[in-house]
Amino acid sequence: MSNTKKRPNLRAMIECAIMVALATVLSMIKLYEAPLGGSVTLLSMLPVSVLSIRLGLHWGLAGGFLYAMIQLFLDLAKVISWGLTPAALIGCLIFDYIAAFTVIGLAGLFRTRGRIGMIVGIALALFGRFCSHLVSGTLIFDVWMPDGWGSPFVYSVAYNGAYMLPELIFTVAAVILLTKTPAFRRVLEKK
């Protein structure tokens, strides 16, 4: 393989590493703790979304998966301390971490459709993350549902919606504002 073939991959890997590192740092900045659980971060999903828009789904999903592994590593001791059964633990790791954060890489799905495509892609990716948490909450964490909620599905919608809806709104609003700036539009140019 020639040097010209290796350079774009090296550049993409470096961009991926930078965006995942930025997403990880932003995930540690909590703007709001939801009443039932979960938190709204300082645009932590935006860097992986931008990666997917810039470099395509392949790199977006790879970056999302790497971000998922880092989030899992950071939370693993806490998750293990919950005392879940082995099956519930595996389900939690799959739906609340691996699937939930990897799906952010779908943000570039409509990247060729301009600004609206970017917004729709990001909204769809974040909705995908919500759905992954929804499945987990309905199937795994129903045992923690307080009395009076009626259904695990309703509880999971309320629990996960309390932090994912604001996260989605803030991220989409940030993209709408940022895409109005020439500097950010240059960052989004496909490579």
PDB file of C-alpha atoms in Angstrom:
ATOM      1  CA  MET A   1       0.000   0.000   0.000  1.00  0.00           C
ATOM      2  CA  SER A   2       1.361   3.389  -0.919  1.00  0.00           C
ATOM      3  CA  ASN A   3       1.905   6.306   1.466  1.00  0.00           C
ATOM      4  CA  THR A   4      -0.946   8.267  -0.144  1.00  0.00           C
ATOM      5  CA  LYS A   5      -3.386   5.518   0.805  1.00  0.00           C
ATOM      6  CA  LYS A   6      -2.178   5.449   4.425  1.00  0.00           C
ATOM      7  CA  ARG A   7      -2.294   9.198   5.081  1.00  0.00           C
ATOM      8  CA  PRO A   8      -6.072   9.722   4.783  1.00  0.00           C
ATOM      9  CA  ASN A   9      -6.690   6.801   7.159  1.00  0.00           C
ATOM     10  CA  LEU A  10      -4.161   8.198   9.621  1.00  0.00           C
ATOM     11  CA  ARG A  11      -5.800  11.607   9.407  1.00  0.00           C
ATOM     12  CA  ALA A  12      -9.254  10.056   9.916  1.00  0.00           C
ATOM     13  CA  MET A  13      -7.991   8.053  12.893  1.00  0.00           C
ATOM     14  CA  ILE A  14      -6.528  11.195  14.450  1.00  0.00           C
ATOM     15  CA  GLU A  15      -9.782  13.117  13.875  1.00  0.00           C
ATOM     16  CA  CYS A  16     -11.716  10.208  15.354  1.00  0.00           C
ATOM     17  CA  ALA A  17      -9.494  10.106  18.439  1.00  0.00           C
ATOM     18  CA  ILE A  18      -9.780  13.866  18.962  1.00  0.00           C
ATOM     19  CA  MET A  19     -13.571  13.886  18.602  1.00  0.00           C
ATOM     20  CA  VAL A  20     -14.024  10.907  20.927  1.00  0.00           C
ATOM     21  CA  ALA A  21     -11.720  12.521  23.497  1.00  0.00           C
ATOM     22  CA  LEU A  22     -13.691  15.776  23.242  1.00  0.00           C
ATOM     23  CA  ALA A  23     -16.987  13.906  23.600  1.00  0.00           C
ATOM     24  CA  THR A  24     -15.632  12.134  26.684  1.00  0.00           C
ATOM     25  CA  VAL A  25     -14.554  15.386  28.332  1.00  0.00           C
ATOM     26  CA  LEU A  26     -17.889  17.043  27.514  1.00  0.00           C
ATOM     27  CA  SER A  27     -19.757  14.037  28.960  1.00  0.00           C
ATOM     28  CA  MET A  28     -18.194  14.833  32.319  1.00  0.00           C
ATOM     29  CA  ILE A  29     -19.676  18.343  32.335  1.00  0.00           C
ATOM     30  CA  LYS A  30     -23.199  17.855  33.657  1.00  0.00           C
ATOM     31  CA  LEU A  31     -25.595  20.750  33.106  1.00  0.00           C
ATOM     32  CA  TYR A  32     -28.585  19.106  34.710  1.00  0.00           C
ATOM     33  CA  GLU A  33     -29.362  15.978  36.703  1.00  0.00           C
ATOM     34  CA  ALA A  34     -32.801  14.613  35.768  1.00  0.00           C
ATOM     35  CA  PRO A  35     -35.166  13.969  38.703  1.00  0.00           C
ATOM     36  CA  LEU A  36     -35.520  10.253  37.978  1.00  0.00           C
ATOM     37  CA  GLY A  37     -31.901   9.753  36.922  1.00  0.00           C
ATOM     38  CA  GLY A  38     -29.617  10.494  34.013  1.00  0.00           C
ATOM     39  CA  SER A  39     -28.101  13.847  33.196  1.00  0.00           C
ATOM     40  CA  VAL A  40     -27.853  16.437  30.463  1.00  0.00           C
ATOM     41  CA  THR A  41     -24.276  17.099  29.412  1.00  0.00           C
ATOM     42  CA  LEU A  42     -22.544  19.952  27.647  1.00  0.00           C
ATOM     43  CA  LEU A  43     -23.145  18.755  24.067  1.00  0.00           C
ATOM     44  CA  SER A  44     -21.257  15.502  24.603  1.00  0.00           C
ATOM     45  CA  MET A  45     -22.821  13.841  21.563  1.00  0.00           C
ATOM     46  CA  LEU A  46     -21.928  16.637  19.168  1.00  0.00           C
ATOM     47  CA  PRO A  47     -18.283  15.636  18.501  1.00  0.00           C
ATOM     48  CA  VAL A  48     -19.167  12.082  17.411  1.00  0.00           C
ATOM     49  CA  SER A  49     -22.017  13.513  15.325  1.00  0.00           C
ATOM     50  CA  VAL A  50     -19.620  15.932  13.632  1.00  0.00           C
ATOM     51  CA  LEU A  51     -17.196  13.066  13.018  1.00  0.00           C
ATOM     52  CA  SER A  52     -19.933  11.111  11.244  1.00  0.00           C
ATOM     53  CA  ILE A  53     -20.973  14.134   9.188  1.00  0.00           C
ATOM     54  CA  ARG A  54     -17.382  14.905   8.198  1.00  0.00           C
ATOM     55  CA  LEU A  55     -16.063  11.439   7.473  1.00  0.00           C
ATOM     56  CA  GLY A  56     -19.146   9.307   6.894  1.00  0.00           C
ATOM     57  CA  LEU A  57     -20.982   6.499   8.629  1.00  0.00           C
ATOM     58  CA  HIS A  58     -17.999   4.154   8.766  1.00  0.00           C
ATOM     59  CA  TRP A  59     -15.946   6.553  10.868  1.00  0.00           C
ATOM     60  CA  GLY A  60     -19.001   7.835  12.735  1.00  0.00           C
ATOM     61  CA  LEU A  61     -19.977   4.354  13.885  1.00  0.00           C
ATOM     62  CA  ALA A  62     -16.357   3.497  14.699  1.00  0.00           C
ATOM     63  CA  GLY A  63     -16.078   6.691  16.761  1.00  0.00           C
ATOM     64  CA  GLY A  64     -19.431   5.991  18.410  1.00  0.00           C
ATOM     65  CA  PHE A  65     -18.302   2.481  19.331  1.00  0.00           C
ATOM     66  CA  LEU A  66     -15.026   3.786  20.764  1.00  0.00           C
ATOM     67  CA  TYR A  67     -16.976   6.408  22.725  1.00  0.00           C
ATOM     68  CA  ALA A  68     -19.282   3.626  23.980  1.00  0.00           C
ATOM     69  CA  MET A  69     -16.313   1.608  25.210  1.00  0.00           C
ATOM     70  CA  ILE A  70     -14.879   4.611  27.042  1.00  0.00           C
ATOM     71  CA  GLN A  71     -18.238   5.425  28.662  1.00  0.00           C
ATOM     72  CA  LEU A  72     -18.577   1.778  29.673  1.00  0.00           C
ATOM     73  CA  PHE A  73     -15.075   1.753  31.155  1.00  0.00           C
ATOM     74  CA  LEU A  74     -15.763   4.943  33.102  1.00  0.00           C
ATOM     75  CA  ASP A  75     -19.058   3.611  34.527  1.00  0.00           C
ATOM     76  CA  LEU A  76     -18.274  -0.101  34.871  1.00  0.00           C
ATOM     77  CA  ALA A  77     -17.634  -0.098  38.632  1.00  0.00           C
ATOM     78  CA  LYS A  78     -20.889   1.789  39.218  1.00  0.00           C
ATOM     79  CA  VAL A  79     -22.853  -0.560  36.950  1.00  0.00           C
ATOM     80  CA  ILE A  80     -21.419  -3.651  38.628  1.00  0.00           C
ATOM     81  CA  SER A  81     -22.321  -2.238  42.054  1.00  0.00           C
ATOM     82  CA  TRP A  82     -26.013  -2.256  41.114  1.00  0.00           C
ATOM     83  CA  GLY A  83     -26.154  -5.991  41.785  1.00  0.00           C
ATOM     84  CA  LEU A  84     -27.748  -6.953  38.479  1.00  0.00           C
ATOM     85  CA  THR A  85     -28.114 -10.588  37.501  1.00  0.00           C
ATOM     86  CA  PRO A  86     -25.583 -11.704  34.865  1.00  0.00           C
ATOM     87  CA  ALA A  87     -28.242 -11.557  32.127  1.00  0.00           C
ATOM     88  CA  ALA A  88     -29.402  -8.089  33.235  1.00  0.00           C
ATOM     89  CA  LEU A  89     -25.797  -6.889  33.420  1.00  0.00           C
ATOM     90  CA  ILE A  90     -25.106  -8.058  29.863  1.00  0.00           C
ATOM     91  CA  GLY A  91     -28.343  -6.443  28.659  1.00  0.00           C
ATOM     92  CA  CYS A  92     -27.432  -3.199  30.412  1.00  0.00           C
ATOM     93  CA  LEU A  93     -23.958  -3.170  28.865  1.00  0.00           C
ATOM     94  CA  ILE A  94     -25.397  -3.802  25.399  1.00  0.00           C
ATOM     95  CA  PHE A  95     -28.388  -1.425  25.458  1.00  0.00           C
ATOM     96  CA  ASP A  96     -27.199   1.343  27.822  1.00  0.00           C
ATOM     97  CA  TYR A  97     -23.638   1.533  26.532  1.00  0.00           C
ATOM     98  CA  ILE A  98     -22.614  -0.300  23.374  1.00  0.00           C
ATOM     99  CA  ALA A  99     -25.760   0.280  21.300  1.00  0.00           C
ATOM    100  CA  ALA A 100     -26.740   3.596  22.903  1.00  0.00           C
ATOM    101  CA  PHE A 101     -23.455   5.371  22.192  1.00  0.00           C
ATOM    102  CA  THR A 102     -22.522   3.612  18.947  1.00  0.00           C
ATOM    103  CA  VAL A 103     -25.795   4.715  17.343  1.00  0.00           C
ATOM    104  CA  ILE A 104     -24.646   8.348  17.636  1.00  0.00           C
ATOM    105  CA  GLY A 105     -22.422   7.523  14.666  1.00  0.00           C
ATOM    106  CA  LEU A 106     -25.546   7.466  12.480  1.00  0.00           C
ATOM    107  CA  ALA A 107     -25.644  11.274  12.595  1.00  0.00           C
ATOM    108  CA  GLY A 108     -23.989  11.440   9.188  1.00  0.00           C
ATOM    109  CA  LEU A 109     -26.717   9.378   7.543  1.00  0.00           C
ATOM    110  CA  PHE A 110     -28.099  12.377   5.622  1.00  0.00           C
ATOM    111  CA  ARG A 111     -24.878  14.379   5.445  1.00  0.00           C
ATOM    112  CA  THR A 112     -25.175  14.932   1.696  1.00  0.00           C
ATOM    113  CA  ARG A 113     -28.500  16.744   2.153  1.00  0.00           C
ATOM    114  CA  GLY A 114     -26.990  19.928   3.566  1.00  0.00           C
ATOM    115  CA  ARG A 115     -27.862  21.656   6.802  1.00  0.00           C
ATOM    116  CA  ILE A 116     -31.316  20.061   7.120  1.00  0.00           C
ATOM    117  CA  GLY A 117     -29.790  16.628   6.504  1.00  0.00           C
ATOM    118  CA  MET A 118     -27.263  17.220   9.277  1.00  0.00           C
ATOM    119  CA  ILE A 119     -29.981  18.279  11.706  1.00  0.00           C
ATOM    120  CA  VAL A 120     -32.221  15.345  10.804  1.00  0.00           C
ATOM    121  CA  GLY A 121     -29.274  12.926  11.042  1.00  0.00           C
ATOM    122  CA  ILE A 122     -28.284  14.175  14.474  1.00  0.00           C
ATOM    123  CA  ALA A 123     -31.877  14.121  15.717  1.00  0.00           C
ATOM    124  CA  LEU A 124     -32.304  10.586  14.390  1.00  0.00           C
ATOM    125  CA  ALA A 125     -29.057   9.414  16.011  1.00  0.00           C
ATOM    126  CA  LEU A 126     -30.011  10.877  19.385  1.00  0.00           C
ATOM    127  CA  PHE A 127     -33.497   9.390  19.081  1.00  0.00           C
ATOM    128  CA  GLY A 128     -31.791   6.060  18.418  1.00  0.00           C
ATOM    129  CA  ARG A 129     -29.855   6.464  21.650  1.00  0.00           C
ATOM    130  CA  PHE A 130     -33.114   7.209  23.479  1.00  0.00           C
ATOM    131  CA  CYS A 131     -34.695   4.062  21.998  1.00  0.00           C
ATOM    132  CA  SER A 132     -31.767   1.936  23.129  1.00  0.00           C
ATOM    133  CA  HIS A 133     -32.113   3.245  26.699  1.00  0.00           C
ATOM    134  CA  LEU A 134     -35.883   2.773  26.440  1.00  0.00           C
ATOM    135  CA  VAL A 135     -35.461  -0.920  25.653  1.00  0.00           C
ATOM    136  CA  SER A 136     -33.082  -1.309  28.581  1.00  0.00           C
ATOM    137  CA  GLY A 137     -35.374   0.505  30.980  1.00  0.00           C
ATOM    138  CA  THR A 138     -38.408  -1.487  29.904  1.00  0.00           C
ATOM    139  CA  LEU A 139     -36.797  -4.929  29.892  1.00  0.00           C
ATOM    140  CA  ILE A 140     -34.041  -4.727  32.512  1.00  0.00           C
ATOM    141  CA  PHE A 141     -34.748  -1.956  34.995  1.00  0.00           C
ATOM    142  CA  ASP A 142     -38.471  -2.552  35.401  1.00  0.00           C
ATOM    143  CA  VAL A 143     -37.679  -4.084  38.819  1.00  0.00           C
ATOM    144  CA  TRP A 144     -36.587  -0.626  40.023  1.00  0.00           C
ATOM    145  CA  MET A 145     -39.779   1.069  38.865  1.00  0.00           C
ATOM    146  CA  PRO A 146     -41.446   2.933  41.752  1.00  0.00           C
ATOM    147  CA  ASP A 147     -45.025   2.058  42.643  1.00  0.00           C
ATOM    148  CA  GLY A 148     -47.726   3.945  40.817  1.00  0.00           C
ATOM    149  CA  TRP A 149     -46.147   4.077  37.363  1.00  0.00           C
ATOM    150  CA  GLY A 150     -48.294   1.310  35.952  1.00  0.00           C
ATOM    151  CA  SER A 151     -46.086   0.129  33.138  1.00  0.00           C
ATOM    152  CA  PRO A 152     -42.315  -0.288  32.775  1.00  0.00           C
ATOM    153  CA  PHE A 153     -42.571   1.242  29.301  1.00  0.00           C
ATOM    154  CA  VAL A 154     -44.166   4.447  30.618  1.00  0.00           C
ATOM    155  CA  TYR A 155     -41.601   4.648  33.418  1.00  0.00           C
ATOM    156  CA  SER A 156     -38.744   4.111  30.965  1.00  0.00           C
ATOM    157  CA  VAL A 157     -40.100   6.816  28.631  1.00  0.00           C
ATOM    158  CA  ALA A 158     -40.293   9.264  31.562  1.00  0.00           C
ATOM    159  CA  TYR A 159     -36.914   8.284  33.004  1.00  0.00           C
ATOM    160  CA  ASN A 160     -34.983   8.399  29.739  1.00  0.00           C
ATOM    161  CA  GLY A 161     -36.985  11.244  28.211  1.00  0.00           C
ATOM    162  CA  ALA A 162     -36.214  13.501  31.179  1.00  0.00           C
ATOM    163  CA  TYR A 163     -32.576  13.730  30.134  1.00  0.00           C
ATOM    164  CA  MET A 164     -32.515  12.605  26.489  1.00  0.00           C
ATOM    165  CA  LEU A 165     -35.113  15.123  25.255  1.00  0.00           C
ATOM    166  CA  PRO A 166     -33.188  18.138  26.627  1.00  0.00           C
ATOM    167  CA  GLU A 167     -29.940  16.596  25.341  1.00  0.00           C
ATOM    168  CA  LEU A 168     -31.480  16.254  21.872  1.00  0.00           C
ATOM    169  CA  ILE A 169     -32.889  19.804  21.936  1.00  0.00           C
ATOM    170  CA  PHE A 170     -29.594  21.352  23.097  1.00  0.00           C
ATOM    171  CA  THR A 171     -27.542  19.417  20.548  1.00  0.00           C
ATOM    172  CA  VAL A 172     -29.831  20.250  17.616  1.00  0.00           C
ATOM    173  CA  ALA A 173     -30.033  23.915  18.715  1.00  0.00           C
ATOM    174  CA  ALA A 174     -26.230  24.061  18.908  1.00  0.00           C
ATOM    175  CA  VAL A 175     -25.910  22.608  15.408  1.00  0.00           C
ATOM    176  CA  ILE A 176     -28.447  25.077  14.042  1.00  0.00           C
ATOM    177  CA  LEU A 177     -26.500  27.972  15.553  1.00  0.00           C
ATOM    178  CA  LEU A 178     -23.058  26.609  14.696  1.00  0.00           C
ATOM    179  CA  THR A 179     -23.917  25.878  11.055  1.00  0.00           C
ATOM    180  CA  LYS A 180     -24.578  29.581  10.612  1.00  0.00           C
ATOM    181  CA  THR A 181     -20.880  30.283  11.226  1.00  0.00           C
ATOM    182  CA  PRO A 182     -18.411  29.944   8.336  1.00  0.00           C
ATOM    183  CA  ALA A 183     -15.753  28.361  10.583  1.00  0.00           C
ATOM    184  CA  PHE A 184     -18.038  25.514  11.658  1.00  0.00           C
ATOM    185  CA  ARG A 185     -19.253  24.975   8.099  1.00  0.00           C
ATOM    186  CA  ARG A 186     -15.602  24.496   7.081  1.00  0.00           C
ATOM    187  CA  VAL A 187     -15.201  21.918   9.860  1.00  0.00           C
ATOM    188  CA  LEU A 188     -18.202  20.018   8.511  1.00  0.00           C
ATOM    189  CA  GLU A 189     -16.808  19.844   4.990  1.00  0.00           C
ATOM    190  CA  LYS A 190     -16.518  16.222   3.996  1.00  0.00           C
ATOM    191  CA  LYS A 191     -12.986  14.905   3.680  1.00  0.00           C
TER     192      LYS A 191
END
